[in-house]
Tab-separated table of C-alpha atoms in Angstrom:
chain	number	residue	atom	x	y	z
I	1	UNK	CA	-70.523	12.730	47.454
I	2	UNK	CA	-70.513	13.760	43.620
I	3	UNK	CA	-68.625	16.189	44.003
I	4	UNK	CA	-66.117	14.167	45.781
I	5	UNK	CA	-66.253	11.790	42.509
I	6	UNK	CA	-65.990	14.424	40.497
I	7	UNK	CA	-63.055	16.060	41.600
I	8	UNK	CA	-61.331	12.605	42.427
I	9	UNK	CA	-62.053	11.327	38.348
I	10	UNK	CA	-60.630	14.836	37.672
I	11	UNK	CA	-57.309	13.763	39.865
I	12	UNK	CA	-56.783	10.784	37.510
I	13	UNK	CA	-57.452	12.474	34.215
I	14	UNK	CA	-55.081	15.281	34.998
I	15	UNK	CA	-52.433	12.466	36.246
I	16	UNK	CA	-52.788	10.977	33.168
I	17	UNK	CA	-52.069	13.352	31.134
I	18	UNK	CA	-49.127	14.378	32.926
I	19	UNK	CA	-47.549	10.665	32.779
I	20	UNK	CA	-48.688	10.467	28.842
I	21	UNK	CA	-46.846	14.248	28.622
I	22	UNK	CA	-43.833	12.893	30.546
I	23	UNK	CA	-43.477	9.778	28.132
I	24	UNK	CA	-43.685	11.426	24.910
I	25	UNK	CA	-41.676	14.717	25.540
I	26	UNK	CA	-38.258	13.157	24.067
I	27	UNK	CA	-37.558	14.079	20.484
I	28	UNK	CA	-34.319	13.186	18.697
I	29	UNK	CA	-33.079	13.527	15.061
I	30	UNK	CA	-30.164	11.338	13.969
I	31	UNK	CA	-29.643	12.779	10.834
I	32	UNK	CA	-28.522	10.321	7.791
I	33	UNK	CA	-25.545	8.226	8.510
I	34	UNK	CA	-22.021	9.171	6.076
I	35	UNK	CA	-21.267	6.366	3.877
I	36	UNK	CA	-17.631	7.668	1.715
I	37	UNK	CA	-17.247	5.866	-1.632
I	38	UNK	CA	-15.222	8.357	-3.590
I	39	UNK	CA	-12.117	7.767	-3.370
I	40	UNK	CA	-8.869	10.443	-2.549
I	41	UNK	CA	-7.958	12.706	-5.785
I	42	UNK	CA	-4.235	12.307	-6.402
I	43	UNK	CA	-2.379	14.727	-8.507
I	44	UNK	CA	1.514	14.121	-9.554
I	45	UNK	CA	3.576	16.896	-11.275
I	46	UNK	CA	4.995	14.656	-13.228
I	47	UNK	CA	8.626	15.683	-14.242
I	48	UNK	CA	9.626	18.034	-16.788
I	49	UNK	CA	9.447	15.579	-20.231
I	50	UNK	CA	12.445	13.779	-21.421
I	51	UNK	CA	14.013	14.608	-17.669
I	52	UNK	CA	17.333	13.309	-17.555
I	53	UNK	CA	19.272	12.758	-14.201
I	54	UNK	CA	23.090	12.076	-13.249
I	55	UNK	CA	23.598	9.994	-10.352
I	56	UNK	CA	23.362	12.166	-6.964
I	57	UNK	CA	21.340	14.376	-8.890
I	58	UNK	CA	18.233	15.635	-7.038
I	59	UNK	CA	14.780	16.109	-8.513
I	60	UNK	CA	11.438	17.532	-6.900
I	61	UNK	CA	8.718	15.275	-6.984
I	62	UNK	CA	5.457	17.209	-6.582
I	63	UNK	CA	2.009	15.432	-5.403
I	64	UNK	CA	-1.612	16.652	-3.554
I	65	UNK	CA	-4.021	14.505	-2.054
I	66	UNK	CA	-7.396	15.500	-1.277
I	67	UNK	CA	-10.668	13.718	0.563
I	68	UNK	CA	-13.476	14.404	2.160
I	69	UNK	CA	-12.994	12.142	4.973
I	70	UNK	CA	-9.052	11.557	4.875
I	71	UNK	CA	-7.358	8.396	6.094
I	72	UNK	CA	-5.415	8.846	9.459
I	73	UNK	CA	-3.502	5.603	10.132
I	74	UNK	CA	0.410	5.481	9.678
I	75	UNK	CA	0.671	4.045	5.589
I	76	UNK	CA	-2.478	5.503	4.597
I	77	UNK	CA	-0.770	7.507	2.338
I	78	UNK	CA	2.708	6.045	0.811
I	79	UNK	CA	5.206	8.115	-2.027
I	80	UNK	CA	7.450	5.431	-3.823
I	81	UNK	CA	9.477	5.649	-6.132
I	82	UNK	CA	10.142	2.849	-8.938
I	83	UNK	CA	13.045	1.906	-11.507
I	84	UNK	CA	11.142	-0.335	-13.843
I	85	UNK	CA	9.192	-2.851	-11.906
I	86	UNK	CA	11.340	-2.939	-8.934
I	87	UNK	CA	10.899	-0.664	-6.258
I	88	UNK	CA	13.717	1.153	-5.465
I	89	UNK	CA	12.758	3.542	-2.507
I	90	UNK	CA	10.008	4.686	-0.515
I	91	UNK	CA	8.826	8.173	0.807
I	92	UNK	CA	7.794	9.770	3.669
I	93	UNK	CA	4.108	9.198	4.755
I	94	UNK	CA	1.807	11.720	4.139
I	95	UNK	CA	-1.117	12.127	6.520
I	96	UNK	CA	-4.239	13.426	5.693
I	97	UNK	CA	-4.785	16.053	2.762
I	98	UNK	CA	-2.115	18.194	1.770
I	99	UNK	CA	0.073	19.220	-0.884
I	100	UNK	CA	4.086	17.822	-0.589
I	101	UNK	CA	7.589	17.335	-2.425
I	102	UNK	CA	9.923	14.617	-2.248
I	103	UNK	CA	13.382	16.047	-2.620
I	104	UNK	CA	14.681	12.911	-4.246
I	105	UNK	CA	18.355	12.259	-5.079
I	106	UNK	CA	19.136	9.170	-8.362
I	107	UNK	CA	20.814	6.486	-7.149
I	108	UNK	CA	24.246	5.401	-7.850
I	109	UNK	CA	22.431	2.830	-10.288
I	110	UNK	CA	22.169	1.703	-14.330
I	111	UNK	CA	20.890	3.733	-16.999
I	112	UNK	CA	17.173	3.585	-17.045
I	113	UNK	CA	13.512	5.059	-16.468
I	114	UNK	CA	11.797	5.946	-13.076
I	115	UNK	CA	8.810	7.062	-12.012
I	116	UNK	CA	6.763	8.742	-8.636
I	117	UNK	CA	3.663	6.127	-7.789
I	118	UNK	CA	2.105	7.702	-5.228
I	119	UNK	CA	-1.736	6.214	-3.245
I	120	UNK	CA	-3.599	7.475	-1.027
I	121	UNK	CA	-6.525	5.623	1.223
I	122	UNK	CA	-9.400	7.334	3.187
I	123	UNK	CA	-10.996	6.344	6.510
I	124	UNK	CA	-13.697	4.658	4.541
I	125	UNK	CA	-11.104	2.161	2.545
I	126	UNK	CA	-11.517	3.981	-0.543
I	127	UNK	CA	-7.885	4.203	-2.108
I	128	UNK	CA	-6.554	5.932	-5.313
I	129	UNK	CA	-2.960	5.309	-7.504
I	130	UNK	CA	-1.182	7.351	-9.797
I	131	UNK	CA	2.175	7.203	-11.269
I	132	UNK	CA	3.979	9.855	-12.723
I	133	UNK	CA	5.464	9.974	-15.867
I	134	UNK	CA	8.901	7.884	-16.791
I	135	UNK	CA	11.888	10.346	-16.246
I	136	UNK	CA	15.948	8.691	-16.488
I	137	UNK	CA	18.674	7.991	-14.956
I	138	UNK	CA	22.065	8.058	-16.874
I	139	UNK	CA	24.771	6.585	-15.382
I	140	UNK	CA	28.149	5.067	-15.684
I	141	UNK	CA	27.180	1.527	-13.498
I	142	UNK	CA	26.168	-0.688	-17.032
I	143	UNK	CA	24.214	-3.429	-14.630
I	144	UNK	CA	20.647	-3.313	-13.452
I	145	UNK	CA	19.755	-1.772	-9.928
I	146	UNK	CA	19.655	-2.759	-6.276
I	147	UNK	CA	21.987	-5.569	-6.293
I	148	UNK	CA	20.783	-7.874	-9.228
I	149	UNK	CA	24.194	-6.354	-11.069
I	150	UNK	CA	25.951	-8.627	-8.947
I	151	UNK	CA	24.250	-11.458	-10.432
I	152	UNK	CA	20.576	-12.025	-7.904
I	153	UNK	CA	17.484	-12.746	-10.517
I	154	UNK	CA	14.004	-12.449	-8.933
I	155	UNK	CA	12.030	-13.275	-11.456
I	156	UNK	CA	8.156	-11.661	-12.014
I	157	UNK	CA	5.733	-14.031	-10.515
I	158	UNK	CA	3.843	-16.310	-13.069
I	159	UNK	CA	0.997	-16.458	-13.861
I	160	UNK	CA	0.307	-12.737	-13.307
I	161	UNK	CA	-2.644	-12.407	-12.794
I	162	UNK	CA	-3.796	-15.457	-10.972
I	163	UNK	CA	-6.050	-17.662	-8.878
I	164	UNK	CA	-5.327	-19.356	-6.869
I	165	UNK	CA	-1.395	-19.647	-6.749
I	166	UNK	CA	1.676	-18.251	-8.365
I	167	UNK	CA	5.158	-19.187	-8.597
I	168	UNK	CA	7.919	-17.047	-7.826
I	169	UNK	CA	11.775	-17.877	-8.530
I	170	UNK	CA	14.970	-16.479	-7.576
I	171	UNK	CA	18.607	-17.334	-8.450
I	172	UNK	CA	21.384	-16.156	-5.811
I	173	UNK	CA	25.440	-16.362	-6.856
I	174	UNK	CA	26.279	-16.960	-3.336
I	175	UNK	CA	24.502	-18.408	-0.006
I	176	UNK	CA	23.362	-15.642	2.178
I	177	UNK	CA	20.693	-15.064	4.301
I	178	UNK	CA	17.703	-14.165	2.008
I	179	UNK	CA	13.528	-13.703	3.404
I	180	UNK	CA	11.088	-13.063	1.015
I	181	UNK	CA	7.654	-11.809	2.216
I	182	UNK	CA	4.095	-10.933	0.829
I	183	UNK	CA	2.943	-7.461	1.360
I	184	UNK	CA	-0.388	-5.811	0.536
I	185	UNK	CA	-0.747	-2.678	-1.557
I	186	UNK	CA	-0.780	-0.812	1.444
I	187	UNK	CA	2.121	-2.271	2.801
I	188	UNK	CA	0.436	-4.634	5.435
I	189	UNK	CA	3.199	-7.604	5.728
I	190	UNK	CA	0.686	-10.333	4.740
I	191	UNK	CA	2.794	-14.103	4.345
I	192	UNK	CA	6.633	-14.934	4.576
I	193	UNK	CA	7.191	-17.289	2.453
I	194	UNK	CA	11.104	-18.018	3.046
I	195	UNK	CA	13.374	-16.678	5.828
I	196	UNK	CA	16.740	-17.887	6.534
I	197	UNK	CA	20.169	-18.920	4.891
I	198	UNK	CA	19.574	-20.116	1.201
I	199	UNK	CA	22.342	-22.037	-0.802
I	200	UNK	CA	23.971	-20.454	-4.233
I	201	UNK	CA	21.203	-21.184	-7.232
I	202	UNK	CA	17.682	-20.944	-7.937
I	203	UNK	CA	14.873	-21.059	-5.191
I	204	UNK	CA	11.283	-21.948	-6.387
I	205	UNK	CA	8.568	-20.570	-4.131
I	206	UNK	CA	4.670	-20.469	-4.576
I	207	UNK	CA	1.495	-18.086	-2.799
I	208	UNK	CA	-1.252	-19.219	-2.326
I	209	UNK	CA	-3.364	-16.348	-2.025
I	210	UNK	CA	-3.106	-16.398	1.872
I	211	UNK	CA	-2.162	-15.263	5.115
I	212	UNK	CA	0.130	-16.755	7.961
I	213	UNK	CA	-2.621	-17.826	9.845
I	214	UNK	CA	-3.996	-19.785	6.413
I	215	UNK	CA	-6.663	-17.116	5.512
I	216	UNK	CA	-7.798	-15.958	2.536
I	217	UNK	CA	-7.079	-12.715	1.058
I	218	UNK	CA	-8.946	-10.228	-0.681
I	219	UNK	CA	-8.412	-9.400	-4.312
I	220	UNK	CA	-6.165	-6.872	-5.443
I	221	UNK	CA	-2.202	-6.493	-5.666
I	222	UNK	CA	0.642	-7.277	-3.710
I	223	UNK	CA	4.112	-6.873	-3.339
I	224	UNK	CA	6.767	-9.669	-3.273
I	225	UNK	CA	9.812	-8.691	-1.624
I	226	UNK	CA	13.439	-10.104	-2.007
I	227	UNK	CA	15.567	-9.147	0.879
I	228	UNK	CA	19.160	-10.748	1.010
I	229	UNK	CA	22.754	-9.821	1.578
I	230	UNK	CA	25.192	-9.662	-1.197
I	231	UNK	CA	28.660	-8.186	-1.100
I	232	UNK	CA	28.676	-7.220	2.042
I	233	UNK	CA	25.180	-4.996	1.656
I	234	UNK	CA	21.775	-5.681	2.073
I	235	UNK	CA	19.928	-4.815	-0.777
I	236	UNK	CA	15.781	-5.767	-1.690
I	237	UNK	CA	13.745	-6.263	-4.825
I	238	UNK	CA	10.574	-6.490	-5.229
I	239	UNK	CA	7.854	-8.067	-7.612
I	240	UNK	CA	3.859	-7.001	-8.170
I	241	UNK	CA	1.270	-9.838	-9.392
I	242	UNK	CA	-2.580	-9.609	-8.872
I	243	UNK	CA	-4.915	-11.977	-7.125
I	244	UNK	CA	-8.238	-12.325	-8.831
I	245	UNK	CA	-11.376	-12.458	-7.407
C-alpha cells in the first residue's frame, strides 16, 4: 500500500512538472520599437552663380535626398520651381532616396530671378526644404509671369504670419471663371475658398485656419492658389502665409 502511494505522489509530481515545463517554455524578444525623428537630408546643386537664361533655354537642376526610413506615398517628395513668390511649375515626384535632375526649360516670361525648392518627407512625417540659389531669366515679355501681365493681382495674404485668419485679395480685368483653394505644404488640397464665375474687380476672401469639414489645422505653411482663365488660357498663381501655433 506505500508503495502504491509512493509511486502514485510520484505520478503527480512528475505531471507537474511537465505542465509547469509546458507553460513556461515560450520565450520571445521584441527588440526596441523604431521611432524616426531626423528628418530627409536634401542637397540642391544650386546653379552656376550669376546664371543667366533666355527664354526656351534649358537648365539642369541637380538634387539628392536621403533617409533612413524614406517616405513612399505619391507627393512625399515634390521639385518646384519658383519665379519670386509665385510658383511657376512643379516637378516630377521623386520616390524614396535617390539622386535626380530636372531638365528644366525658362518660360516665355519677364525678366527676373528663379529658384529650385525642393522637400522631401519620410514615413515617420519628418520633412526637410531647401531652395536653391536665385538664377534669371532675361527676356523680351516686360510684364510679370503667369498671367498677372494681363492685368490679374493676387495679392500676398495679410497678416503673414497669422492666427487665426488672413485675408487674401484678388483683382481680375475681366469675369471668368476663377477657384481659389488652400493647399498644405505637401500639397494636400485642404479648403476652397471660391469656385465659380467672378465679376471684373477685386475679390476679398479670408481662411480661417480650417478644413472643409470645419476642422482645425495644424501649424505650418500653406499654399493659396489662384486658378482662372484669362485670354483664352488658364493660367494659376499662387501665395504662401503661415499659420501659427
Amino acid at each position: 500500500m506505500l508503495r502504491r502511494l509512493v509511486i502514485a505522489a510520484l505520478l503527480v509530481a512528475a505531471l507537474g512538472a511537465g505542465v509547469c515545463a509546458r507553460a513556461g517554455t515560450g520565450f520571445g524578444d521584441s527588440g526596441p520599437a523604431v521611432v524616426d525623428t531626423a528628418p530627409p537630408v536634401v542637397t540642391v546643386e544650386d546653379p552656376a552663380a550669376h546664371t543667366v537664361l533666355q527664354t526656351g533655354q534649358q537648365i539642369s537642376l541637380g538634387y539628392s535626398l536621403a533617409d533612413d526610413h524614406p517616405g513612399t506615398d505619391a507627393g512625399d517628395n515634390r521639385t518646384e520651381v519658383w519665379f519670386g513668390d509665385l510658383l511657376w511649375e512643379a516637378g516630377p515626384d521623386v520616390p524614396g532616396d535617390q539622386a535626380g535632375t530636372w531638365s528644366w526649360t525658362a518660360p516665355d516670361t519677364t525678366s527676373g530671378t528663379v529658384h529650385l525648392v525642393v522637400t522631401a518627407t519620410d514615413a515617420f512625417g519628418n520633412r526637410t526644404t531647401v531652395a536653391s540659389g536665385d538664377f534669371t531669366i532675361l527676356s523680351g515679355v516686360t510684364d510679370v509671369p503667369g498671367g498677372v501681365r494681363s492685368g490679374v493681382v493676387f495679392r500676398r495674404p495679410a497678416p503673414n504670419p497669422f492666427n487665426p485668419r488672413t485675408q487674401l485679395r484678388f483683382e481680375l480685368p475681366e469675369a471668368g471663371p476663377v477657384q481659389v483653394a488652400v493647399f498644405d505644404a505637401r500639397g494636400r488640397l485642404v479648403r476652397t475658398l471660391a469656385a465659380g464665375v467672378r465679376p471684373q474687380g477685386p475679390l476679398d476672401l479670408a481662411w480661417d485656419g480650417t478644413d472643409d469639414a470645419g476642422r482645425r489645422q495644424a501649424a505650418g505653411l500653406y499654399l493659396f492658389r489662384l486658378d482662372y482663365r484669362l485670354d483664352g488660357a488658364d493660367r494659376v498663381a499662387v501665395r504662401k502665409a503661415t499659420l501659427l501655433p
